[in-house]
Short mmCIF file of C-alpha atoms in Angstrom, two decimals:
data_model
loop_
_atom_site.label_atom_id
_atom_site.label_comp_id
_atom_site.label_asym_id
_atom_site.label_seq_id
_atom_site.Cartn_x
_atom_site.Cartn_y
_atom_site.Cartn_z
CA MET A 1 86.69 31.51 194.69
CA GLN A 2 87.11 28.81 197.34
CA HIS A 3 84.65 26.22 198.66
CA MET A 4 85.99 24.44 201.74
CA ASN A 5 89.25 22.99 200.44
CA LYS A 6 88.48 23.61 196.76
CA VAL A 7 89.83 26.52 194.73
CA LEU A 8 88.10 27.01 191.39
CA LEU A 9 90.15 27.97 188.33
CA TRP A 10 90.02 28.82 184.65
CA ALA A 11 92.82 27.68 182.33
CA GLY A 12 93.45 29.14 178.87
CA SER A 13 95.55 27.61 176.12
CA TYR A 14 96.85 27.70 172.59
CA ASN A 15 94.17 25.50 171.05
CA THR A 16 91.48 25.67 168.40
CA ALA A 17 87.92 26.87 168.87
CA ASN A 18 86.39 23.38 168.75
CA ASN A 19 88.70 21.78 171.32
CA ASN A 20 87.68 23.31 174.68
CA GLY A 21 90.61 25.69 174.72
CA ILE A 22 89.29 27.15 177.99
CA ARG A 23 88.91 24.65 180.79
CA ALA A 24 87.28 24.98 184.23
CA LEU A 25 89.34 23.27 186.93
CA ALA A 26 89.10 22.61 190.65
CA PHE A 27 92.16 22.42 192.89
CA ASP A 28 92.09 20.54 196.20
CA THR A 29 94.24 22.48 198.67
CA GLU A 30 94.57 19.46 200.96
CA THR A 31 95.69 16.84 198.43
CA GLY A 32 97.12 19.00 195.64
CA ILE A 33 94.88 17.26 193.09
CA LEU A 34 93.58 19.12 190.01
CA SER A 35 90.28 17.96 188.51
CA GLU A 36 88.43 19.17 185.43
CA GLY A 37 85.03 20.69 184.91
CA GLU A 38 83.28 22.29 181.94
CA GLY A 39 85.14 23.27 178.81
CA LEU A 40 84.42 26.26 176.60
CA THR A 41 84.63 26.22 172.83
CA CYS A 42 84.24 29.16 170.41
CA VAL A 43 87.69 30.71 170.87
CA ASP A 44 90.91 30.14 168.94
CA ASN A 45 94.02 30.52 171.10
CA PRO A 46 92.36 31.82 174.30
CA SER A 47 95.81 32.58 175.71
CA PHE A 48 94.87 35.07 178.41
CA LEU A 49 91.76 35.37 180.55
CA ALA A 50 90.09 37.79 182.97
CA TYR A 51 87.26 36.78 185.28
CA VAL A 52 84.79 38.96 187.21
CA LYS A 53 83.63 36.75 190.07
CA GLU A 54 80.84 39.00 191.32
CA ALA A 55 79.13 38.97 187.92
CA ASP A 56 80.31 35.47 186.91
CA ARG A 57 81.67 36.80 183.63
CA LEU A 58 84.71 35.57 181.77
CA PHE A 59 86.67 37.47 179.12
CA ALA A 60 89.26 35.91 176.80
CA VAL A 61 91.59 37.11 174.10
CA SER A 62 91.75 35.21 170.83
CA GLU A 63 95.47 35.46 170.14
CA THR A 64 95.46 35.28 166.35
CA SER A 65 96.14 37.60 163.45
CA ASN A 66 93.12 39.90 163.27
CA GLY A 67 92.61 39.08 166.95
CA ALA A 68 89.47 39.34 169.05
CA ILE A 69 88.21 39.58 172.63
CA VAL A 70 85.32 37.36 173.67
CA ALA A 71 82.86 37.83 176.55
CA PHE A 72 81.12 34.91 178.27
CA GLY A 73 78.13 35.04 180.61
CA ARG A 74 76.18 32.49 182.62
CA GLU A 75 73.28 30.76 180.87
CA GLY A 76 71.79 28.26 183.24
CA GLU A 77 74.62 26.12 184.62
CA ALA A 78 77.06 26.86 181.81
CA LEU A 79 78.94 29.84 180.45
CA ALA A 80 78.11 30.82 176.89
CA GLU A 81 79.49 33.47 174.56
CA THR A 82 77.83 36.86 174.99
CA ASN A 83 79.61 38.64 172.13
CA ARG A 84 83.01 39.51 170.75
CA GLN A 85 84.86 42.50 169.37
CA SER A 86 87.95 42.98 167.23
CA SER A 87 91.11 43.57 169.27
CA ASN A 88 92.08 46.27 166.74
CA GLY A 89 95.36 44.47 166.09
CA ASP A 90 97.18 41.17 165.77
CA ASP A 91 97.95 38.71 168.57
CA PRO A 92 96.17 40.21 171.60
CA CYS A 93 98.01 38.70 174.57
CA HIS A 94 96.88 40.37 177.80
CA LEU A 95 93.77 42.05 179.19
CA THR A 96 92.38 43.36 182.44
CA ILE A 97 89.08 44.64 183.81
CA ASP A 98 88.94 48.07 185.47
CA GLU A 99 87.94 48.13 189.15
CA SER A 100 84.74 49.95 188.15
CA GLY A 101 83.71 46.90 186.10
CA GLN A 102 82.81 49.21 183.22
CA TRP A 103 85.96 49.00 181.11
CA LEU A 104 88.16 46.30 179.59
CA LEU A 105 91.74 47.19 178.65
CA LEU A 106 93.78 45.13 176.22
CA VAL A 107 97.16 45.01 174.46
CA ASN A 108 98.08 43.50 171.11
CA TYR A 109 101.60 42.08 170.88
CA SER A 110 101.88 42.43 167.10
CA GLY A 111 100.97 45.78 165.67
CA GLY A 112 101.12 47.61 168.95
CA PRO A 113 97.64 48.95 169.85
CA VAL A 114 96.55 49.42 173.46
CA SER A 115 92.74 49.62 173.52
CA VAL A 116 89.89 50.39 175.94
CA TYR A 117 86.40 48.86 175.58
CA PRO A 118 83.16 49.60 177.45
CA ILE A 119 81.44 46.71 179.21
CA ALA A 120 77.64 46.94 179.13
CA LYS A 121 75.36 45.95 182.02
CA ASP A 122 74.63 42.64 180.31
CA GLY A 123 78.38 41.87 180.13
CA SER A 124 78.75 42.46 176.42
CA ILE A 125 81.77 44.34 175.06
CA GLY A 126 81.19 47.51 173.06
CA PRO A 127 83.41 48.92 170.28
CA ALA A 128 86.72 50.40 171.46
CA SER A 129 86.44 53.82 173.10
CA ASP A 130 90.18 54.49 172.75
CA THR A 131 93.13 53.00 170.89
CA ILE A 132 96.75 54.06 171.33
CA LYS A 133 99.75 52.85 169.36
CA HIS A 134 103.28 53.12 170.72
CA GLU A 135 106.12 54.10 168.43
CA GLY A 136 109.77 53.10 168.67
CA SER A 137 112.15 50.14 168.82
CA SER A 138 115.18 48.96 170.77
CA VAL A 139 118.46 47.07 170.41
CA ASN A 140 117.33 43.50 169.66
CA PRO A 141 116.70 43.40 165.88
CA ASN A 142 114.73 40.14 166.05
CA ARG A 143 112.35 41.01 168.90
CA GLN A 144 112.46 44.79 169.25
CA GLU A 145 112.09 46.05 165.69
CA CYS A 146 108.91 47.88 166.74
CA SER A 147 106.49 48.25 169.64
CA HIS A 148 105.31 45.00 171.25
CA PRO A 149 103.02 45.74 174.22
CA HIS A 150 102.93 42.57 176.31
CA SER A 151 100.77 43.39 179.34
CA ILE A 152 98.53 45.97 180.98
CA TYR A 153 97.96 46.18 184.74
CA ALA A 154 95.75 48.36 186.92
CA VAL A 155 97.53 49.99 189.84
CA PRO A 156 95.31 48.80 192.72
CA GLY A 157 93.03 51.44 194.20
CA THR A 158 93.71 53.98 191.44
CA ALA A 159 92.73 54.79 187.85
CA LEU A 160 96.36 54.29 186.77
CA TYR A 161 97.59 51.59 184.39
CA LEU A 162 101.07 50.27 183.62
CA VAL A 163 101.84 48.85 180.17
CA ASN A 164 104.98 46.79 179.61
CA ASP A 165 106.22 47.22 176.02
CA LEU A 166 108.80 44.55 175.20
CA GLY A 167 109.62 46.11 171.85
CA THR A 168 110.48 49.61 173.04
CA ASP A 169 111.96 48.65 176.44
CA THR A 170 109.47 50.99 178.07
CA ILE A 171 106.92 50.87 180.89
CA TYR A 172 104.14 53.34 180.06
CA THR A 173 101.97 54.88 182.78
CA TYR A 174 98.43 55.88 181.80
CA ARG A 175 95.46 57.34 183.64
CA LEU A 176 92.02 56.05 182.63
CA ASP A 177 89.16 58.52 182.34
CA ARG A 178 86.36 56.32 183.68
CA LYS A 179 83.63 58.52 182.21
CA GLU A 180 84.91 58.62 178.64
CA GLY A 181 87.04 55.45 178.46
CA LYS A 182 90.11 57.38 177.35
CA LEU A 183 93.75 56.90 178.34
CA ALA A 184 96.10 59.79 179.12
CA LEU A 185 99.84 59.13 179.03
CA LEU A 186 101.59 60.28 182.22
CA HIS A 187 105.09 58.77 182.13
CA GLU A 188 107.46 56.62 180.09
CA THR A 189 109.97 54.63 182.17
CA LYS A 190 112.87 53.17 180.23
CA ALA A 191 114.14 49.67 181.08
CA ALA A 192 117.71 48.64 180.32
CA PRO A 193 118.33 48.32 176.55
CA GLY A 194 117.40 44.81 175.42
CA ALA A 195 115.60 43.95 178.66
CA GLY A 196 112.17 43.37 177.12
CA PRO A 197 109.75 44.10 180.02
CA ARG A 198 106.97 41.51 179.86
CA HIS A 199 104.80 41.12 183.01
CA LEU A 200 104.75 42.75 186.44
CA ALA A 201 103.41 42.32 189.96
CA PHE A 202 102.64 44.71 192.83
CA HIS A 203 103.76 44.29 196.41
CA PRO A 204 100.62 44.06 198.61
CA THR A 205 101.73 46.65 201.20
CA LEU A 206 104.82 48.45 199.87
CA SER A 207 104.74 50.90 196.96
CA LEU A 208 106.87 48.58 194.83
CA VAL A 209 106.49 46.99 191.40
CA TYR A 210 108.40 43.89 190.28
CA VAL A 211 108.92 43.65 186.49
CA ILE A 212 110.08 40.46 184.79
CA GLU A 213 112.17 41.11 181.68
CA GLU A 214 111.83 38.44 179.01
CA LEU A 215 114.90 39.07 176.88
CA SER A 216 117.55 39.85 179.51
CA ASN A 217 116.19 37.17 181.90
CA THR A 218 116.13 39.60 184.80
CA ILE A 219 113.71 41.04 187.35
CA SER A 220 113.71 44.74 188.13
CA VAL A 221 112.29 46.42 191.21
CA TYR A 222 110.71 49.87 190.93
CA GLU A 223 109.35 52.22 193.55
CA LEU A 224 105.90 53.46 192.55
CA ASP A 225 104.42 56.89 193.18
CA ARG A 226 100.76 55.88 193.39
CA ALA A 227 99.53 59.44 192.95
CA GLU A 228 101.23 60.10 189.60
CA GLY A 229 102.40 56.65 188.49
CA LEU A 230 106.08 57.59 188.38
CA LEU A 231 108.46 54.61 188.61
CA THR A 232 111.94 54.83 190.13
CA HIS A 233 114.37 51.97 189.57
CA ARG A 234 115.73 50.31 192.73
CA GLN A 235 117.26 46.94 191.76
CA THR A 236 117.81 44.42 188.94
CA VAL A 237 118.60 40.76 189.65
CA PRO A 238 119.12 37.72 187.37
CA ALA A 239 116.31 35.17 187.10
CA LEU A 240 118.69 32.37 186.03
CA PRO A 241 121.43 30.46 187.87
CA ALA A 242 124.87 31.94 187.32
CA ASP A 243 126.14 28.74 185.66
CA PHE A 244 123.30 28.42 183.10
CA ASP A 245 124.33 29.41 179.57
CA GLY A 246 121.46 27.96 177.51
CA PHE A 247 118.58 29.70 175.75
CA ASN A 248 115.89 31.15 178.00
CA LEU A 249 112.99 33.59 177.97
CA CYS A 250 111.40 34.79 181.21
CA ALA A 251 107.60 34.92 181.37
CA GLU A 252 105.43 35.34 184.48
CA ILE A 253 106.00 36.99 187.88
CA ALA A 254 103.99 36.99 191.12
CA VAL A 255 104.27 38.18 194.72
CA SER A 256 103.04 36.04 197.61
CA GLU A 257 99.92 37.35 199.32
CA ASP A 258 101.89 38.14 202.49
CA GLY A 259 104.50 40.07 200.47
CA ARG A 260 107.40 37.92 201.71
CA TYR A 261 108.31 36.18 198.44
CA VAL A 262 108.54 36.85 194.70
CA TYR A 263 108.46 34.14 192.04
CA GLY A 264 109.29 34.19 188.31
CA SER A 265 109.20 31.63 185.49
CA ASN A 266 111.99 30.65 183.10
CA ARG A 267 111.24 29.09 179.71
CA GLY A 268 114.35 27.19 178.60
CA HIS A 269 115.78 26.57 182.03
CA ASP A 270 112.17 25.47 182.73
CA SER A 271 112.14 26.57 186.32
CA ILE A 272 110.49 28.76 188.91
CA VAL A 273 112.94 31.17 190.51
CA SER A 274 112.18 32.15 194.12
CA PHE A 275 113.25 35.27 195.98
CA ARG A 276 112.87 36.43 199.54
CA VAL A 277 111.68 40.02 199.87
CA GLY A 278 114.30 41.65 202.05
CA GLU A 279 114.96 45.08 203.42
CA GLU A 280 113.03 47.86 201.67
CA GLY A 281 111.42 45.27 199.39
CA LEU A 282 114.60 44.30 197.54
CA LEU A 283 115.09 40.73 196.35
CA GLU A 284 117.32 38.00 197.81
CA LEU A 285 117.66 34.76 195.82
CA ILE A 286 116.37 31.55 197.44
CA GLY A 287 116.81 29.17 194.51
CA HIS A 288 115.32 27.48 191.44
CA THR A 289 112.73 24.69 191.21
CA PRO A 290 111.87 22.59 188.12
CA SER A 291 108.58 23.82 186.69
CA GLY A 292 107.30 20.31 186.02
CA GLY A 293 107.40 20.64 182.24
CA LYS A 294 108.65 22.71 179.33
CA ALA A 295 108.15 26.46 178.82
CA PRO A 296 106.24 27.63 181.94
CA ARG A 297 104.51 30.56 180.27
CA HIS A 298 102.30 31.38 183.25
CA PHE A 299 101.76 30.27 186.83
CA LEU A 300 99.36 30.91 189.69
CA LEU A 301 99.95 31.26 193.42
CA VAL A 302 96.98 29.53 195.02
CA PRO A 303 95.38 31.55 197.87
CA GLY A 304 96.68 30.36 201.22
CA GLY A 305 100.32 30.39 200.20
CA ARG A 306 100.90 26.62 200.09
CA TRP A 307 100.73 25.87 196.36
CA LEU A 308 101.97 27.11 192.97
CA LEU A 309 100.55 25.86 189.65
CA THR A 310 102.60 26.13 186.45
CA ALA A 311 101.21 26.21 182.89
CA ASN A 312 103.89 24.36 180.92
CA GLN A 313 103.05 25.23 177.33
CA ASP A 314 105.39 22.89 175.46
CA SER A 315 104.74 19.75 177.50
CA ASP A 316 100.93 20.03 177.69
CA ARG A 317 100.92 19.96 181.47
CA ILE A 318 99.78 22.03 184.42
CA ALA A 319 102.12 20.99 187.23
CA VAL A 320 101.63 21.34 190.98
CA LEU A 321 104.36 22.69 193.25
CA SER A 322 104.13 22.67 197.05
CA ILE A 323 105.51 25.76 198.83
CA GLY A 324 107.39 25.21 202.08
CA GLU A 325 107.48 27.38 205.18
CA ASP A 326 110.66 28.99 203.82
CA GLY A 327 108.84 30.08 200.64
CA TYR A 328 110.67 27.56 198.47
CA PRO A 329 108.51 25.48 196.07
CA ALA A 330 109.00 21.75 195.54
CA LEU A 331 107.67 19.84 192.52
CA THR A 332 105.01 17.22 193.29
CA GLU A 333 103.71 14.34 191.18
CA GLN A 334 100.30 15.95 190.83
CA GLY A 335 99.19 17.77 187.69
CA TYR A 336 96.68 18.03 184.88
CA ASP A 337 97.25 17.27 181.21
CA MET A 338 95.95 19.93 178.83
CA VAL A 339 96.96 20.94 175.31
CA LYS A 340 99.35 23.93 175.47
CA PRO A 341 98.17 25.54 178.73
CA VAL A 342 99.31 29.16 178.91
CA CYS A 343 97.15 30.93 181.53
CA ILE A 344 95.67 30.02 184.94
CA ARG A 345 93.20 32.34 186.67
CA LEU A 346 91.03 32.17 189.79
CA ARG A 347 87.25 31.93 189.36
#
């Protein structure tokens, strides 16, 4: 949501339930200044958030063993907890709300379940209507000993969902039955062995999906059949400079609202990698920009295309980057200090 030159945000973190782990922020699109608003308690490690603007409802995972999802609704001028449900697994790390507004879909990193939950008219979350567990492993014995679903995304304008499973090197395509809240598996798309698909982003006009791969530090481009959810590989490019040989794990990916640029985050190199979207949607490297801290786990492209905000987990800092006319971000001196920020969402 935007008011004049203000964009309103939610930020999640790795923090305890009594320390305002979720923070409301306002970003000034003229000055690049971040300012704080209300904070929400009640949640341990609210590492990923989903917000329904029309209903003014916020949903958060509690990324812990025996994890949970928590719903918040407006009570007067503040948000307050509506209810919570078990995530049916350990370390829930990503969630999304179906376009119908009636279903919440969630993945648990540890233990593997992908679950669907009904959302009642009052915004409360009901018990899971479906739970699916992936089986399998891949070549990295330390990170891919079993299934590790890391994200779930709705294919815009459809009832299809894509689930990135880092542990099995697979992108699963599901169709959601919006009457029963059940998922039907349509396709399994294999990434390169050891890639570790983590997050993804859709091109706004082309039938393309960009997948950032945590373990191989690469980004892969897939053509998407929106009718059946079939993915066809088109390109893989490195997210790191050719001369970097240190430890790194990729994290977040986003496409600019005009579809001209793709950005990814590197934890270790601590940078934002920028690409130009070239012919047929394939990627052409622009360069790398310091993320403004350590371990940029997540970032947000601010509507309007002029700013990029990075959640630098290990330096307790949300940094502000200014995007030039050529699509290349530059680090500014602006930012906001917050304990272990790991998610930034529009509100």
